[in-house]
XYZ file of C-alpha atoms in Angstrom:
504
model
C 161.434 125.229 197.700
C 162.859 125.889 201.205
C 163.640 122.637 203.001
C 161.919 122.012 206.339
C 164.205 121.631 209.414
C 163.943 119.641 212.667
C 165.565 121.568 215.552
C 167.377 119.980 218.498
C 165.399 120.252 221.826
C 167.714 122.838 223.284
C 165.193 124.345 225.707
C 164.219 121.092 227.404
C 167.858 119.938 227.490
C 169.029 123.201 229.057
C 166.108 123.139 231.517
C 166.959 119.570 232.500
C 170.606 120.512 233.159
C 169.599 123.531 235.248
C 167.084 121.466 237.211
C 169.616 118.704 237.828
C 172.254 121.248 238.885
C 169.847 123.011 241.248
C 168.738 119.748 242.828
C 172.355 118.606 243.120
C 173.356 121.812 244.965
C 170.394 121.515 247.275
C 171.131 117.923 248.168
C 174.899 118.411 248.549
C 174.994 121.894 250.110
C 177.688 120.714 252.560
C 180.101 120.045 249.758
C 180.063 123.654 248.634
C 179.887 125.782 251.760
C 181.270 128.854 250.092
C 178.961 128.614 247.041
C 175.749 128.006 248.806
C 172.472 128.699 247.169
C 170.585 131.864 247.851
C 167.953 131.453 250.453
C 164.998 131.742 248.025
C 166.325 128.854 245.956
C 166.401 126.562 248.929
C 162.691 126.697 249.553
C 160.745 123.523 248.922
C 157.882 125.446 247.302
C 160.078 126.079 244.243
C 160.397 122.390 243.432
C 156.885 121.935 241.939
C 157.278 125.176 240.005
C 160.625 124.066 238.577
C 159.140 120.721 237.600
C 156.189 122.486 235.915
C 158.523 124.783 233.961
C 160.611 121.775 232.939
C 157.516 119.904 231.782
C 156.395 122.962 229.800
C 159.781 123.157 228.100
C 159.557 119.468 227.215
C 156.002 119.928 225.863
C 157.110 122.968 223.815
C 159.990 121.000 222.281
C 157.673 118.074 221.576
C 155.145 120.420 219.890
C 157.873 122.085 217.850
C 159.250 118.669 216.864
C 155.804 117.403 215.824
C 155.190 120.497 213.723
C 158.593 120.251 212.056
C 158.009 116.532 211.441
C 154.658 117.287 209.809
C 156.309 119.881 207.566
C 158.990 117.356 206.631
C 156.412 114.688 205.855
C 154.428 117.152 203.675
C 157.563 118.199 201.920
C 158.560 114.563 201.466
C 155.169 113.760 199.944
C 155.523 116.717 197.603
C 158.963 115.581 196.589
C 157.729 112.052 196.074
C 154.850 113.402 193.970
C 157.255 115.475 191.897
C 159.497 112.457 191.453
C 156.501 110.375 190.390
C 155.394 113.093 187.964
C 158.932 113.261 186.647
C 159.016 109.513 186.058
C 155.495 109.591 184.528
C 156.528 112.450 182.294
C 159.644 110.536 181.334
C 157.582 107.450 180.529
C 155.077 109.569 178.560
C 157.901 111.236 176.663
C 159.318 107.806 175.943
C 155.941 106.602 174.730
C 155.529 109.707 172.560
C 159.015 109.312 171.223
C 158.291 105.696 170.286
C 154.917 106.692 168.782
C 156.442 109.532 166.804
C 159.247 107.238 165.776
C 156.681 104.728 164.503
C 154.800 107.512 162.728
C 158.046 108.771 161.259
C 158.876 105.266 160.061
C 155.388 104.899 158.566
C 155.684 108.330 156.963
C 159.068 107.382 155.575
C 157.600 104.166 154.210
C 154.629 106.063 152.745
C 156.866 108.687 151.149
C 159.173 105.968 149.892
C 156.248 104.025 148.400
C 154.763 107.162 146.809
C 158.186 108.170 145.556
C 158.759 104.725 144.126
C 155.304 104.803 142.540
C 156.025 108.258 141.122
C 159.404 107.188 139.835
C 157.906 104.007 138.439
C 155.037 105.991 136.893
C 157.437 108.560 135.443
C 159.564 105.750 134.052
C 156.498 104.082 132.555
C 155.265 107.402 131.172
C 158.649 108.189 129.683
C 158.837 104.648 128.358
C 155.385 105.041 126.827
C 156.389 108.424 125.417
C 159.585 106.997 123.935
C 157.659 104.087 122.420
C 155.079 106.502 120.986
C 157.884 108.663 119.550
C 159.559 105.635 118.026
C 156.269 104.382 116.585
C 155.494 107.801 115.154
C 158.986 108.214 113.737
C 159.138 104.799 112.132
C 155.465 104.733 111.172
C 155.433 107.792 108.926
C 155.918 105.758 105.751
C 153.336 103.172 106.821
C 150.866 105.924 107.690
C 151.302 107.616 104.327
C 150.879 104.322 102.503
C 147.729 103.453 104.445
C 146.198 106.894 103.850
C 147.043 106.769 100.140
C 145.544 103.292 99.785
C 142.333 104.369 101.557
C 141.946 107.423 99.341
C 142.418 105.342 96.206
C 139.942 102.776 97.517
C 137.386 105.568 97.988
C 137.734 106.547 94.351
C 137.220 103.053 92.950
C 134.892 101.514 95.529
C 131.321 100.549 94.881
C 128.457 102.793 95.875
C 127.826 102.562 99.601
C 131.354 101.491 100.528
C 132.849 104.972 100.371
C 131.746 105.790 103.907
C 133.493 102.740 105.302
C 136.815 103.768 103.774
C 136.345 107.344 104.946
C 135.753 106.181 108.516
C 138.889 104.055 108.341
C 140.898 107.037 107.105
C 139.487 109.225 109.904
C 140.340 106.580 112.491
C 143.891 106.333 111.185
C 144.262 110.104 111.361
C 142.851 110.075 114.887
C 145.471 107.515 115.907
C 148.181 109.665 114.364
C 147.008 112.744 116.291
C 147.048 110.717 119.508
C 150.653 109.796 118.821
C 151.387 113.502 118.316
C 149.875 114.346 121.712
C 151.666 111.490 123.451
C 155.075 112.630 122.187
C 154.767 116.358 122.855
C 156.286 117.922 125.977
C 153.413 120.383 126.460
C 149.997 119.146 125.341
C 148.215 122.470 125.924
C 150.803 124.359 123.867
C 150.658 121.728 121.113
C 146.859 122.063 120.876
C 147.040 125.863 121.043
C 149.615 126.027 118.229
C 147.296 124.026 115.990
C 144.457 126.429 116.833
C 146.620 129.432 115.964
C 147.402 127.875 112.576
C 143.711 127.226 112.002
C 142.869 130.740 113.152
C 145.115 132.276 110.508
C 143.580 130.247 107.676
C 140.058 130.846 108.992
C 140.477 134.614 109.207
C 141.986 134.753 105.709
C 139.058 132.792 104.307
C 136.612 135.143 106.051
C 138.370 138.248 104.746
C 138.837 136.912 101.190
C 135.690 134.912 100.631
C 135.608 135.595 96.868
C 139.277 134.903 96.123
C 139.853 132.298 98.836
C 142.520 129.747 97.974
C 142.126 126.061 98.879
C 143.327 125.466 102.437
C 145.729 122.613 103.268
C 143.355 121.450 106.010
C 139.943 122.286 107.399
C 140.448 124.890 110.153
C 137.075 124.382 111.863
C 134.815 121.563 112.974
C 131.324 121.270 114.412
C 131.114 120.477 118.104
C 128.174 118.128 117.519
C 130.232 116.146 115.022
C 133.048 115.691 117.557
C 130.491 114.559 120.125
C 128.978 112.126 117.636
C 132.400 110.605 116.946
C 133.131 110.283 120.687
C 129.799 108.546 121.321
C 129.879 106.139 118.425
C 132.423 103.596 119.828
C 130.710 103.308 123.224
C 127.068 102.936 122.169
C 125.569 99.551 121.460
C 123.101 100.877 118.879
C 124.471 104.160 117.501
C 121.690 104.390 114.957
C 119.156 104.794 117.763
C 121.047 107.828 119.048
C 121.099 109.385 115.620
C 124.816 108.856 115.208
C 124.405 107.673 111.630
C 122.741 110.866 110.447
C 123.040 114.590 110.859
C 121.620 115.954 114.060
C 118.961 118.595 113.852
C 119.209 121.374 116.395
C 117.445 121.329 118.812
C 117.031 117.599 119.258
C 117.436 115.043 122.008
C 118.095 111.334 122.348
C 117.731 108.792 125.118
C 118.626 105.121 125.500
C 119.708 102.821 128.342
C 123.097 104.524 128.748
C 122.802 108.110 127.581
C 120.421 111.032 127.718
C 121.369 113.748 125.224
C 119.973 117.255 125.025
C 121.406 119.171 122.046
C 120.161 122.750 122.141
C 123.055 124.440 120.372
C 125.999 123.892 118.072
C 128.810 125.950 116.585
C 132.111 125.793 114.754
C 135.327 125.515 116.743
C 138.828 126.233 115.553
C 141.433 123.507 115.841
C 141.873 119.805 115.350
C 138.634 117.883 115.797
C 140.525 114.795 116.967
C 141.764 116.686 120.015
C 138.187 117.514 121.023
C 137.127 113.917 120.368
C 139.822 112.717 122.779
C 138.607 115.174 125.436
C 134.995 114.034 125.056
C 135.911 110.345 125.009
C 137.763 110.621 128.318
C 134.871 112.468 129.986
C 132.323 109.978 128.657
C 134.336 106.898 129.637
C 134.913 108.350 133.103
C 131.171 109.035 133.493
C 130.219 105.547 132.288
C 132.648 103.899 134.689
C 131.250 105.543 137.814
C 127.597 105.365 136.754
C 127.886 101.555 136.545
C 129.360 101.093 140.018
C 127.470 99.183 142.676
C 124.986 101.387 144.477
C 124.682 103.888 141.629
C 123.499 101.872 138.640
C 119.739 101.720 138.229
C 116.828 101.703 135.835
C 116.802 105.489 135.544
C 120.544 106.022 135.896
C 122.004 107.440 132.673
C 124.920 109.557 131.616
C 123.384 112.899 130.703
C 124.891 115.267 128.137
C 123.868 118.777 127.153
C 125.219 120.971 124.381
C 124.210 124.646 124.488
C 125.319 128.062 123.239
C 126.169 130.625 125.902
C 127.170 134.179 124.829
C 128.807 132.977 121.635
C 130.625 130.087 123.355
C 129.730 126.420 123.271
C 129.054 124.775 126.632
C 129.164 121.049 127.202
C 127.767 119.424 130.359
C 128.083 115.790 131.332
C 126.509 114.301 134.450
C 126.766 110.832 135.938
C 125.621 109.222 139.129
C 128.447 108.153 141.351
C 130.560 109.089 144.367
C 131.348 112.743 144.970
C 134.768 114.214 144.372
C 136.052 115.003 147.852
C 137.761 118.235 148.904
C 141.048 116.356 149.137
C 140.735 115.200 145.515
C 139.352 118.325 143.850
C 142.795 119.887 143.385
C 144.398 116.596 142.294
C 142.046 115.083 139.729
C 143.730 116.903 136.830
C 147.247 115.956 137.919
C 149.246 113.562 135.808
C 149.221 110.106 137.377
C 146.479 110.796 139.945
C 143.505 108.474 139.771
C 140.553 108.295 142.171
C 139.959 104.762 140.866
C 143.207 103.707 142.521
C 142.039 105.232 145.801
C 138.788 103.295 145.596
C 140.622 100.046 144.824
C 140.288 100.352 141.081
C 143.050 100.497 138.550
C 143.321 103.903 136.935
C 146.263 105.328 135.036
C 145.719 108.983 135.914
C 145.804 110.112 132.275
C 142.169 110.760 131.301
C 141.382 113.968 133.205
C 144.963 115.138 132.732
C 144.458 115.007 128.954
C 141.047 116.655 129.375
C 142.470 119.590 131.321
C 145.455 120.087 129.021
C 143.335 119.964 125.865
C 140.803 122.366 127.415
C 143.606 124.826 128.170
C 144.869 124.440 124.612
C 141.414 125.370 123.274
C 141.453 128.369 125.647
C 138.442 126.888 127.374
C 137.605 126.135 130.981
C 136.482 122.966 132.673
C 135.005 122.607 136.141
C 132.876 120.186 138.120
C 130.302 120.260 140.880
C 128.859 117.600 143.136
C 125.130 117.034 142.684
C 123.053 116.246 145.763
C 119.514 115.053 146.364
C 117.179 117.897 147.374
C 113.999 117.944 149.438
C 110.875 118.947 147.509
C 107.076 118.974 147.543
C 105.025 117.362 144.768
C 101.367 117.582 143.694
C 99.832 114.903 141.472
C 96.617 115.296 139.517
C 95.486 111.940 138.076
C 92.678 111.838 135.526
C 90.913 108.519 134.969
C 89.077 107.136 131.970
C 85.736 107.325 133.823
C 86.174 111.080 134.350
C 87.325 110.964 137.958
C 90.194 113.214 139.024
C 92.331 112.218 142.015
C 94.791 114.562 143.686
C 97.742 113.401 145.742
C 100.313 115.418 147.708
C 103.664 114.139 148.883
C 106.993 115.314 150.211
C 110.416 114.232 148.999
C 112.928 114.016 151.849
C 116.689 113.536 151.757
C 117.498 110.889 154.365
C 121.265 110.277 154.635
C 121.808 111.009 150.935
C 118.898 108.733 149.974
C 115.619 110.128 148.581
C 112.506 109.092 150.498
C 108.906 110.211 150.161
C 105.791 110.343 152.297
C 102.193 111.292 151.733
C 100.521 113.856 153.975
C 102.111 115.447 157.033
C 105.397 114.924 158.799
C 103.931 112.199 160.999
C 103.540 109.809 158.064
C 106.216 107.123 157.637
C 108.911 107.506 154.979
C 109.029 105.154 152.005
C 111.230 104.587 148.972
C 108.165 104.948 146.733
C 104.441 105.603 146.948
C 101.784 103.650 145.071
C 98.067 104.208 144.507
C 95.359 102.042 142.898
C 92.372 103.390 140.945
C 89.127 101.837 139.663
C 89.752 102.861 136.038
C 92.702 103.280 133.646
C 94.720 106.495 133.920
C 94.498 108.814 130.905
C 96.778 111.657 132.041
C 98.864 112.797 134.991
C 100.000 116.286 135.930
C 103.076 116.505 138.142
C 103.646 119.853 139.820
C 106.738 120.606 141.888
C 107.199 123.417 144.357
C 108.636 126.553 142.793
C 107.667 125.668 139.203
C 105.081 127.695 137.424
C 103.947 125.002 135.030
C 103.363 121.331 135.914
C 104.545 118.519 133.677
C 101.747 116.837 131.758
C 101.920 113.101 131.051
C 99.236 112.273 128.507
C 98.434 109.790 125.746
C 98.207 106.893 128.204
C 96.485 103.847 126.776
C 94.349 101.180 128.379
C 95.949 97.838 129.202
C 99.452 99.202 128.761
C 102.289 100.022 131.191
C 104.614 102.987 130.852
C 107.125 104.989 132.853
C 107.974 108.689 132.702
C 110.722 110.812 134.233
C 111.147 114.433 135.207
C 111.388 116.306 131.893
C 111.749 119.702 133.587
C 115.168 118.512 134.783
C 116.028 116.439 131.768
C 119.719 116.045 132.537
C 119.195 115.295 136.224
C 115.635 113.922 136.631
C 114.567 113.881 140.258
C 111.497 111.634 140.044
C 109.841 108.938 137.936
C 106.199 107.935 137.531
C 105.326 104.330 136.652
C 101.800 103.617 135.379
C 100.227 100.175 134.927
C 96.913 100.442 133.085
C 94.581 97.465 132.947
C 91.164 97.125 131.331
C 89.183 98.251 134.355
C 91.776 99.437 136.879
C 95.191 100.986 137.155
C 98.087 101.508 139.520
C 100.405 104.513 139.738
C 103.763 104.540 141.450
C 105.832 107.641 142.287
C 109.579 107.050 142.707
C 111.951 109.780 143.963
C 115.301 109.353 142.220
C 118.710 109.393 143.819
C 120.699 111.984 141.848
C 123.869 112.011 143.927
C 126.701 112.343 141.422
C 129.117 114.645 139.612
C 128.632 117.064 136.728
C 131.501 118.333 134.584
C 131.032 121.582 132.671
C 133.344 122.578 129.822
C 133.138 125.818 127.852
C 135.018 126.743 124.674
C 135.079 129.868 122.500
C 133.539 129.411 119.073
C 135.291 130.336 115.846
C 132.864 133.217 115.374
C 133.545 134.666 118.812
C 137.282 134.570 118.111
C 136.702 136.485 114.911
C 134.589 139.086 116.723
C 137.214 139.516 119.434
C 139.884 140.099 116.782
C 137.723 142.780 115.226
């Protein structure tokens, strides 16, 4: 920037000197006889003109001074503004520096805490691993003695007690396999090596069925049996779920905690105890979240499905609960990571880690998806004992992740449930949903008896429930849209037969 200048009033000063000199010579002409003024300069008419020129010179210098002063003031204001901006920028930089310094300190503290937690967790994990190794090393003799005693007890026990001893022996073997997994450096490789051993014995038995020699261990197991063993410790009445008998395929079970749909089964190669551990961790994880506040309810169950898909066995488990966020989806299988810790619960970060490692060892895949509540349209056809047929239409709306329903058009108010009263007991109800060819029929309803029914078309994730209260001469029907917000894990494993076919 070029600095503004204020010039000295040279013109007015020089004009004043000339005017003074001219007037002095005119007044004192006798003092300078030889240097007299020319005759035109002695005229009196020139005096007003000289004064006018002098005044113009003074006005010009004043104008030039005012303009220069204005430029200086503008430049001064600009400089003051720049200085103020400089100081503001300096203060802002200081504030940012302090903020970033605070953030850096917080980040350092966070990293330090996470590092300390990681170190502490690694130390605990190594400590646990060393303890497990020591227990396994020093417990070999005790394990052998306990297994031998249980086998002898099976041979001499009374009728009906053999099963009890067999279950004890299986539990002891399960504990021993857990110690094996806890002491290995690579769980997936440990599981895979056992499968390769089983694969060799299985293929030999298939190729030499007539001259097959006794195998040192059973190379295969039924997936349904592993699921039955995983369910047994966490069910209050296992006999009601069919856990005390062989399952018939297809078959299904339902109680207050679980809803099972078993549409397929197959043999898998490997150690059954490894699969039991995988299933136990998935089931315990599902039970934990399904019981949390805001998700537990009358129709909230952990749903399981077992199906055959292209020669593989597929296992699905669904539970109501909070979604797995995008930030957590890549971390849930990491050792030591627990979403329960994030949500102020105490998790060890081992369950899903074991699940993922065992799944990789079985050469299977495991994935999850978040389940959301969907909008739908429903038609009800209610048949009464007196022959009347009533038809009701309603819409299911997702309002901030909560299912609501309303009867009629969009102008009707939303409600958590809809209820109708009728002048006679209900004998049957047909529930038709948009996009389904066949409605669900609810029949066999008796007078003076209450009952409730859920969406059987979506057995694993039912989206509605119908509650019926029949009296002697009247009835009431309630439609309840169900909140299905939750998570579904899907695991898929190759069957023993598919492995044999791939080898061929």
